Amino acid sequence: MTLPASIGRYRIDSKLGQGASGIVYCGFDPMNARHVAIKTIPPELWHLTEGRQLASRLLREAVVTQSFSHPNVTTVYASGEEQGIPFLAMELHQGQPLKEYIHKRDTRPLRTRIVDIMLQTLAGLGYIHALGIIHGDLKPANIILLAEGAVKITDFGAARFAKEYTPGMSKVTGTHGYMAPEQLMGQRTDQRADLFAAGVILHELLTGVKPFAGHGTHDITRNILTATPSDPTSFDMSIPAPFYAVLKKALAKRPRDRFQNAETFQESLTLADQNRYAPALNPDGEEGSVQQE
């Protein structure tokens, strides 16, 4: 594929990747003397319906991310158009996706590193949730581990403002295996769907497998809606028992039974690492939050 020489004021040096939400180039910003990631629409799609849909999604991403400023969230520097095609210029990460970190290791990562990754991820989620934004597609492929140990949440192509939900909004977006039950069923979602996805990621980090695996989307959907996550101590006896209690709460079927915010999830995870976490009981006598939807 022939690279464009430039997009906007940015010189294009190489292609970094291409996925469902667009194409990403490595570019150079002469105004600020720094390399950036440029996300835009593949040229071959410009005049197709798919390209117009991607352009609409990218414009929406620009609106959602324009005010981001947090150490655990990717910074978008600028947005614009090139020949009528939108693009985003954002922070260029030197690191690896969490997905690669999980699947390329011969042994499980140290528990201290797992807890650190999750606490940073939850810090980033807490920040965007405080802005009234739902990520909508949190998964290991959208979390970057930087060389110095920092964690960055990226790819807000499915993000939306929580207040935008209206009755009848039933379009299902996200990635199977990480979607909350209400998300799969096209029901109203809020920050607790992102926290469900974070619970899936925690299980995957601890055990190397997703809690609701299956042989296809039908199996995965059924397991998310009905199955109980496996106890991580059955994979590794050195994991403190309270981690299972944290996972069961994070992965509860009903949103009201989950962690209600990222901060509470962080606090509970820290206590579990100290072998001190004990879940509260809701009015039904079940483990879960007493807060209602």
mmCIF file of C-alpha atoms in Angstrom:
data_model
loop_
_atom_site.group_PDB
_atom_site.id
_atom_site.type_symbol
_atom_site.label_atom_id
_atom_site.label_comp_id
_atom_site.label_asym_id
_atom_site.label_seq_id
_atom_site.Cartn_x
_atom_site.Cartn_y
_atom_site.Cartn_z
ATOM 1 C CA MET A 1 0.000 0.000 0.000
ATOM 2 C CA THR A 2 1.292 3.472 -0.915
ATOM 3 C CA LEU A 3 1.523 5.749 2.118
ATOM 4 C CA PRO A 4 0.213 9.302 1.895
ATOM 5 C CA ALA A 5 3.037 11.816 2.171
ATOM 6 C CA SER A 6 1.130 13.806 4.762
ATOM 7 C CA ILE A 7 -2.213 14.205 6.495
ATOM 8 C CA GLY A 8 -2.958 17.740 7.605
ATOM 9 C CA ARG A 9 0.277 19.170 8.966
ATOM 10 C CA TYR A 10 1.590 15.721 9.868
ATOM 11 C CA ARG A 11 4.250 13.893 7.849
ATOM 12 C CA ILE A 12 3.389 10.201 7.470
ATOM 13 C CA ASP A 13 6.292 7.825 8.151
ATOM 14 C CA SER A 14 4.736 4.362 8.336
ATOM 15 C CA LYS A 15 1.596 2.324 8.832
ATOM 16 C CA LEU A 16 1.085 1.077 12.384
ATOM 17 C CA GLY A 17 -2.023 -1.026 11.886
ATOM 18 C CA GLN A 18 -5.519 -1.345 10.536
ATOM 19 C CA GLY A 19 -8.664 -2.609 12.220
ATOM 20 C CA ALA A 20 -12.410 -2.316 12.427
ATOM 21 C CA SER A 21 -12.281 1.338 13.496
ATOM 22 C CA GLY A 22 -9.868 2.611 10.829
ATOM 23 C CA ILE A 23 -6.213 2.774 9.866
ATOM 24 C CA VAL A 24 -3.415 4.144 12.051
ATOM 25 C CA TYR A 25 -0.199 5.722 10.777
ATOM 26 C CA CYS A 26 2.943 6.850 12.527
ATOM 27 C CA GLY A 27 3.319 10.544 11.785
ATOM 28 C CA PHE A 28 5.522 13.471 12.746
ATOM 29 C CA ASP A 29 4.199 16.789 14.016
ATOM 30 C CA PRO A 30 6.654 19.525 12.915
ATOM 31 C CA MET A 31 4.906 22.170 15.028
ATOM 32 C CA ASN A 32 5.602 20.322 18.294
ATOM 33 C CA ALA A 33 8.556 18.206 17.103
ATOM 34 C CA ARG A 34 7.056 14.881 18.177
ATOM 35 C CA HIS A 35 5.870 11.648 16.644
ATOM 36 C CA VAL A 36 2.139 10.958 16.813
ATOM 37 C CA ALA A 37 -0.338 8.273 15.859
ATOM 38 C CA ILE A 38 -2.736 9.351 13.096
ATOM 39 C CA LYS A 39 -6.057 7.529 12.984
ATOM 40 C CA THR A 40 -8.132 7.929 9.830
ATOM 41 C CA ILE A 41 -10.116 6.054 7.177
ATOM 42 C CA PRO A 42 -8.402 3.757 4.635
ATOM 43 C CA PRO A 43 -8.424 5.504 1.221
ATOM 44 C CA GLU A 44 -10.057 2.510 -0.480
ATOM 45 C CA LEU A 45 -13.129 3.014 1.738
ATOM 46 C CA TRP A 46 -13.556 6.758 1.307
ATOM 47 C CA HIS A 47 -16.431 6.508 -1.169
ATOM 48 C CA LEU A 48 -18.116 3.411 0.258
ATOM 49 C CA THR A 49 -20.881 3.134 2.837
ATOM 50 C CA GLU A 50 -18.459 1.454 5.242
ATOM 51 C CA GLY A 51 -16.105 4.407 4.929
ATOM 52 C CA ARG A 52 -18.873 6.891 5.696
ATOM 53 C CA GLN A 53 -19.806 4.868 8.769
ATOM 54 C CA LEU A 54 -16.185 4.838 9.931
ATOM 55 C CA ALA A 55 -15.936 8.585 9.312
ATOM 56 C CA SER A 56 -19.014 9.200 11.458
ATOM 57 C CA ARG A 57 -17.547 7.021 14.200
ATOM 58 C CA LEU A 58 -14.209 8.846 14.024
ATOM 59 C CA LEU A 59 -15.871 12.245 14.270
ATOM 60 C CA ARG A 60 -17.737 11.009 17.319
ATOM 61 C CA GLU A 61 -14.506 9.738 18.850
ATOM 62 C CA ALA A 62 -12.991 13.185 18.359
ATOM 63 C CA VAL A 63 -15.839 14.786 20.319
ATOM 64 C CA VAL A 64 -15.701 12.219 23.131
ATOM 65 C CA THR A 65 -11.908 12.362 23.600
ATOM 66 C CA GLN A 66 -11.224 16.069 23.088
ATOM 67 C CA SER A 67 -10.867 16.892 26.796
ATOM 68 C CA PHE A 68 -8.935 13.799 27.950
ATOM 69 C CA SER A 69 -5.955 14.465 30.204
ATOM 70 C CA HIS A 70 -5.012 11.541 32.431
ATOM 71 C CA PRO A 71 -1.859 9.404 32.753
ATOM 72 C CA ASN A 72 -3.810 6.190 32.093
ATOM 73 C CA VAL A 73 -5.828 7.417 29.095
ATOM 74 C CA THR A 74 -4.508 8.092 25.596
ATOM 75 C CA THR A 75 -4.302 11.812 24.827
ATOM 76 C CA VAL A 76 -5.801 13.063 21.567
ATOM 77 C CA TYR A 77 -3.833 16.116 20.473
ATOM 78 C CA ALA A 78 -5.929 17.324 17.575
ATOM 79 C CA SER A 79 -8.531 16.396 14.985
ATOM 80 C CA GLY A 80 -9.137 17.633 11.472
ATOM 81 C CA GLU A 81 -9.982 16.685 7.908
ATOM 82 C CA GLU A 82 -7.902 15.790 4.864
ATOM 83 C CA GLN A 83 -9.780 15.962 1.549
ATOM 84 C CA GLY A 84 -12.989 15.814 3.556
ATOM 85 C CA ILE A 85 -11.865 12.721 5.485
ATOM 86 C CA PRO A 86 -11.580 13.070 9.299
ATOM 87 C CA PHE A 87 -8.470 12.138 11.234
ATOM 88 C CA LEU A 88 -7.250 12.160 14.828
ATOM 89 C CA ALA A 89 -3.692 12.934 15.928
ATOM 90 C CA MET A 90 -2.973 11.241 19.216
ATOM 91 C CA GLU A 91 -0.303 10.113 21.612
ATOM 92 C CA LEU A 92 2.034 7.506 20.077
ATOM 93 C CA HIS A 93 2.681 4.657 22.512
ATOM 94 C CA GLN A 94 5.943 2.729 22.687
ATOM 95 C CA GLY A 95 4.735 -0.461 24.282
ATOM 96 C CA GLN A 96 2.692 -3.598 23.748
ATOM 97 C CA PRO A 97 -1.023 -4.351 23.908
ATOM 98 C CA LEU A 98 -2.101 -6.159 27.053
ATOM 99 C CA LYS A 99 -3.458 -8.865 24.733
ATOM 100 C CA GLU A 100 0.100 -9.741 23.669
ATOM 101 C CA TYR A 101 1.338 -9.598 27.253
ATOM 102 C CA ILE A 102 -1.295 -12.134 28.308
ATOM 103 C CA HIS A 103 -0.842 -14.577 25.439
ATOM 104 C CA LYS A 104 2.929 -14.465 24.800
ATOM 105 C CA ARG A 105 4.115 -15.264 28.310
ATOM 106 C CA ASP A 106 5.132 -18.828 29.161
ATOM 107 C CA THR A 107 4.140 -18.287 32.787
ATOM 108 C CA ARG A 108 1.532 -16.077 34.439
ATOM 109 C CA PRO A 109 2.691 -12.553 35.283
ATOM 110 C CA LEU A 110 3.506 -11.787 38.900
ATOM 111 C CA ARG A 111 0.454 -10.972 41.004
ATOM 112 C CA THR A 112 1.942 -7.612 41.963
ATOM 113 C CA ARG A 113 2.128 -6.709 38.269
ATOM 114 C CA ILE A 114 -1.427 -7.922 37.663
ATOM 115 C CA VAL A 115 -2.737 -5.774 40.494
ATOM 116 C CA ASP A 116 -0.729 -2.782 39.264
ATOM 117 C CA ILE A 117 -2.092 -3.158 35.705
ATOM 118 C CA MET A 118 -5.652 -3.392 36.988
ATOM 119 C CA LEU A 119 -5.347 -0.474 39.414
ATOM 120 C CA GLN A 120 -4.028 1.754 36.620
ATOM 121 C CA THR A 121 -6.733 0.561 34.227
ATOM 122 C CA LEU A 122 -9.408 1.275 36.803
ATOM 123 C CA ALA A 123 -7.896 4.706 37.458
ATOM 124 C CA GLY A 124 -8.287 5.495 33.766
ATOM 125 C CA LEU A 125 -11.845 4.156 33.744
ATOM 126 C CA GLY A 126 -12.724 6.176 36.840
ATOM 127 C CA TYR A 127 -11.486 9.310 35.081
ATOM 128 C CA ILE A 128 -13.540 8.856 31.897
ATOM 129 C CA HIS A 129 -16.597 7.780 33.883
ATOM 130 C CA ALA A 130 -16.348 10.991 35.925
ATOM 131 C CA LEU A 131 -16.540 12.829 32.593
ATOM 132 C CA GLY A 132 -19.779 10.983 31.845
ATOM 133 C CA ILE A 133 -18.193 8.749 29.175
ATOM 134 C CA ILE A 134 -18.560 4.991 28.684
ATOM 135 C CA HIS A 135 -15.704 3.251 26.835
ATOM 136 C CA GLY A 136 -17.964 0.521 25.448
ATOM 137 C CA ASP A 137 -15.234 -1.834 24.187
ATOM 138 C CA LEU A 138 -12.703 -2.353 26.968
ATOM 139 C CA LYS A 139 -10.499 -5.386 26.244
ATOM 140 C CA PRO A 140 -6.780 -6.318 26.375
ATOM 141 C CA ALA A 141 -6.260 -5.173 22.771
ATOM 142 C CA ASN A 142 -7.321 -1.650 23.832
ATOM 143 C CA ILE A 143 -4.947 -1.424 26.797
ATOM 144 C CA ILE A 144 -1.288 -0.592 26.153
ATOM 145 C CA LEU A 145 1.576 -1.416 28.535
ATOM 146 C CA LEU A 146 4.363 1.131 28.192
ATOM 147 C CA ALA A 147 7.994 0.201 28.694
ATOM 148 C CA GLU A 148 8.254 2.162 31.940
ATOM 149 C CA GLY A 149 5.300 0.265 33.443
ATOM 150 C CA ALA A 150 2.489 2.741 32.792
ATOM 151 C CA VAL A 151 -0.879 1.578 31.449
ATOM 152 C CA LYS A 152 -2.879 3.433 28.783
ATOM 153 C CA ILE A 153 -6.501 2.866 27.775
ATOM 154 C CA THR A 154 -6.922 3.520 24.066
ATOM 155 C CA ASP A 155 -9.366 3.185 21.134
ATOM 156 C CA PHE A 156 -12.518 5.094 22.000
ATOM 157 C CA GLY A 157 -14.245 4.287 18.720
ATOM 158 C CA ALA A 158 -17.203 2.718 20.542
ATOM 159 C CA ALA A 159 -17.314 5.306 23.336
ATOM 160 C CA ARG A 160 -20.346 7.452 24.060
ATOM 161 C CA PHE A 161 -21.664 9.881 26.617
ATOM 162 C CA ALA A 162 -23.731 8.062 29.238
ATOM 163 C CA LYS A 163 -26.521 10.645 28.990
ATOM 164 C CA GLU A 164 -27.027 9.871 25.298
ATOM 165 C CA TYR A 165 -29.001 6.699 25.958
ATOM 166 C CA THR A 166 -32.661 6.833 24.983
ATOM 167 C CA PRO A 167 -35.328 4.118 25.252
ATOM 168 C CA GLY A 168 -35.205 1.905 22.190
ATOM 169 C CA MET A 169 -31.471 2.335 21.679
ATOM 170 C CA SER A 170 -30.639 -1.321 21.115
ATOM 171 C CA LYS A 171 -27.576 -1.435 18.854
ATOM 172 C CA VAL A 172 -25.127 -3.945 20.314
ATOM 173 C CA THR A 173 -21.508 -2.783 20.239
ATOM 174 C CA GLY A 174 -18.435 -4.257 21.885
ATOM 175 C CA THR A 175 -16.409 -7.461 21.713
ATOM 176 C CA HIS A 176 -17.836 -10.870 22.581
ATOM 177 C CA GLY A 177 -16.224 -12.282 25.688
ATOM 178 C CA TYR A 178 -15.932 -8.847 27.326
ATOM 179 C CA MET A 179 -19.524 -7.632 27.016
ATOM 180 C CA ALA A 180 -21.796 -7.395 30.044
ATOM 181 C CA PRO A 181 -25.149 -9.247 29.966
ATOM 182 C CA GLU A 182 -27.139 -6.033 29.496
ATOM 183 C CA GLN A 183 -24.810 -5.031 26.669
ATOM 184 C CA LEU A 184 -25.350 -8.345 24.867
ATOM 185 C CA MET A 185 -29.105 -7.977 25.184
ATOM 186 C CA GLY A 186 -29.140 -4.439 23.782
ATOM 187 C CA GLN A 187 -30.299 -2.941 27.052
ATOM 188 C CA ARG A 188 -29.215 0.289 28.679
ATOM 189 C CA THR A 189 -25.548 0.289 29.683
ATOM 190 C CA ASP A 190 -23.560 2.564 31.959
ATOM 191 C CA GLN A 191 -20.143 2.541 33.627
ATOM 192 C CA ARG A 192 -20.890 -0.841 35.180
ATOM 193 C CA ALA A 193 -20.606 -2.501 31.764
ATOM 194 C CA ASP A 194 -17.022 -1.196 31.522
ATOM 195 C CA LEU A 195 -16.367 -2.538 35.028
ATOM 196 C CA PHE A 196 -17.711 -5.943 33.959
ATOM 197 C CA ALA A 197 -15.176 -5.913 31.112
ATOM 198 C CA ALA A 198 -12.464 -5.008 33.626
ATOM 199 C CA GLY A 199 -13.502 -8.068 35.639
ATOM 200 C CA VAL A 200 -13.090 -10.258 32.551
ATOM 201 C CA ILE A 201 -9.604 -8.808 32.043
ATOM 202 C CA LEU A 202 -8.687 -9.445 35.699
ATOM 203 C CA HIS A 203 -9.751 -13.096 35.350
ATOM 204 C CA GLU A 204 -7.733 -13.404 32.148
ATOM 205 C CA LEU A 205 -4.638 -11.917 33.774
ATOM 206 C CA LEU A 206 -4.914 -14.241 36.774
ATOM 207 C CA THR A 207 -5.661 -17.443 34.882
ATOM 208 C CA GLY A 208 -4.715 -16.962 31.239
ATOM 209 C CA VAL A 209 -8.302 -17.662 30.097
ATOM 210 C CA LYS A 210 -11.534 -15.691 29.823
ATOM 211 C CA PRO A 211 -14.189 -16.507 32.442
ATOM 212 C CA PHE A 212 -16.888 -17.061 29.817
ATOM 213 C CA ALA A 213 -15.148 -18.824 26.939
ATOM 214 C CA GLY A 214 -16.982 -20.822 24.278
ATOM 215 C CA HIS A 215 -16.726 -22.367 20.815
ATOM 216 C CA GLY A 216 -18.598 -19.511 19.172
ATOM 217 C CA THR A 217 -20.575 -16.373 19.883
ATOM 218 C CA HIS A 218 -23.655 -18.388 20.858
ATOM 219 C CA ASP A 219 -21.721 -20.354 23.495
ATOM 220 C CA ILE A 220 -19.993 -17.228 24.783
ATOM 221 C CA THR A 221 -23.280 -15.341 25.025
ATOM 222 C CA ARG A 222 -24.960 -18.191 26.906
ATOM 223 C CA ASN A 223 -22.047 -18.439 29.341
ATOM 224 C CA ILE A 224 -21.995 -14.700 30.013
ATOM 225 C CA LEU A 225 -25.721 -14.764 30.724
ATOM 226 C CA THR A 226 -25.785 -17.917 32.862
ATOM 227 C CA ALA A 227 -22.374 -19.290 33.892
ATOM 228 C CA THR A 228 -20.424 -18.656 37.081
ATOM 229 C CA PRO A 229 -16.765 -17.630 36.581
ATOM 230 C CA SER A 230 -14.196 -20.224 37.583
ATOM 231 C CA ASP A 231 -12.220 -19.806 40.795
ATOM 232 C CA PRO A 232 -8.706 -18.503 39.926
ATOM 233 C CA THR A 233 -7.225 -20.582 42.772
ATOM 234 C CA SER A 234 -8.050 -23.671 40.689
ATOM 235 C CA PHE A 235 -5.430 -22.401 38.235
ATOM 236 C CA ASP A 236 -2.945 -21.097 40.804
ATOM 237 C CA MET A 237 -3.140 -22.009 44.484
ATOM 238 C CA SER A 238 -0.959 -19.032 45.422
ATOM 239 C CA ILE A 239 -3.724 -16.558 44.499
ATOM 240 C CA PRO A 240 -5.430 -15.346 47.695
ATOM 241 C CA ALA A 241 -9.023 -16.582 48.012
ATOM 242 C CA PRO A 242 -10.499 -13.038 48.196
ATOM 243 C CA PHE A 243 -9.646 -12.527 44.509
ATOM 244 C CA TYR A 244 -12.485 -14.901 43.643
ATOM 245 C CA ALA A 245 -14.900 -12.798 45.686
ATOM 246 C CA VAL A 246 -13.746 -9.701 43.794
ATOM 247 C CA LEU A 247 -14.248 -11.484 40.463
ATOM 248 C CA LYS A 248 -17.726 -12.726 41.353
ATOM 249 C CA LYS A 249 -18.750 -9.195 42.280
ATOM 250 C CA ALA A 250 -17.192 -7.621 39.194
ATOM 251 C CA LEU A 251 -18.823 -10.245 36.945
ATOM 252 C CA ALA A 252 -22.269 -10.294 38.551
ATOM 253 C CA LYS A 253 -25.096 -10.697 36.056
ATOM 254 C CA ARG A 254 -27.128 -7.782 37.442
ATOM 255 C CA PRO A 255 -25.493 -4.338 37.240
ATOM 256 C CA ARG A 256 -26.720 -3.447 40.739
ATOM 257 C CA ASP A 257 -24.745 -6.397 42.170
ATOM 258 C CA ARG A 258 -21.427 -5.275 40.665
ATOM 259 C CA PHE A 259 -18.989 -2.626 41.749
ATOM 260 C CA GLN A 260 -20.809 0.637 41.186
ATOM 261 C CA ASN A 261 -17.697 2.639 40.348
ATOM 262 C CA ALA A 262 -14.045 2.118 39.516
ATOM 263 C CA GLU A 263 -12.854 3.472 42.863
ATOM 264 C CA THR A 264 -14.689 0.781 44.836
ATOM 265 C CA PHE A 265 -13.286 -1.871 42.487
ATOM 266 C CA GLN A 266 -9.779 -0.490 43.121
ATOM 267 C CA GLU A 267 -10.231 -0.523 46.882
ATOM 268 C CA SER A 268 -11.567 -4.088 46.871
ATOM 269 C CA LEU A 269 -8.742 -5.324 44.644
ATOM 270 C CA THR A 270 -6.163 -3.781 46.971
ATOM 271 C CA LEU A 271 -7.805 -5.476 49.964
ATOM 272 C CA ALA A 272 -7.926 -8.809 48.122
ATOM 273 C CA ASP A 273 -4.201 -8.564 47.422
ATOM 274 C CA GLN A 274 -3.747 -8.138 51.180
ATOM 275 C CA ASN A 275 -6.047 -11.146 51.770
ATOM 276 C CA ARG A 276 -8.513 -8.848 53.582
ATOM 277 C CA TYR A 277 -11.443 -8.393 51.170
ATOM 278 C CA ALA A 278 -14.900 -9.604 52.210
ATOM 279 C CA PRO A 279 -17.932 -8.711 50.038
ATOM 280 C CA ALA A 280 -21.011 -7.108 51.517
ATOM 281 C CA LEU A 281 -24.404 -8.790 51.295
ATOM 282 C CA ASN A 282 -27.289 -7.149 49.474
ATOM 283 C CA PRO A 283 -30.860 -7.199 50.855
ATOM 284 C CA ASP A 284 -31.504 -10.531 49.079
ATOM 285 C CA GLY A 285 -28.783 -12.153 51.154
ATOM 286 C CA GLU A 286 -26.495 -12.486 48.122
ATOM 287 C CA GLU A 287 -22.985 -11.178 47.620
ATOM 288 C CA GLY A 288 -23.161 -7.804 45.928
ATOM 289 C CA SER A 289 -23.698 -4.121 46.286
ATOM 290 C CA VAL A 290 -26.622 -2.839 48.297
ATOM 291 C CA GLN A 291 -26.982 0.046 45.825
ATOM 292 C CA GLN A 292 -29.835 -0.196 43.421
ATOM 293 C CA GLU A 293 -29.904 0.572 39.706
#
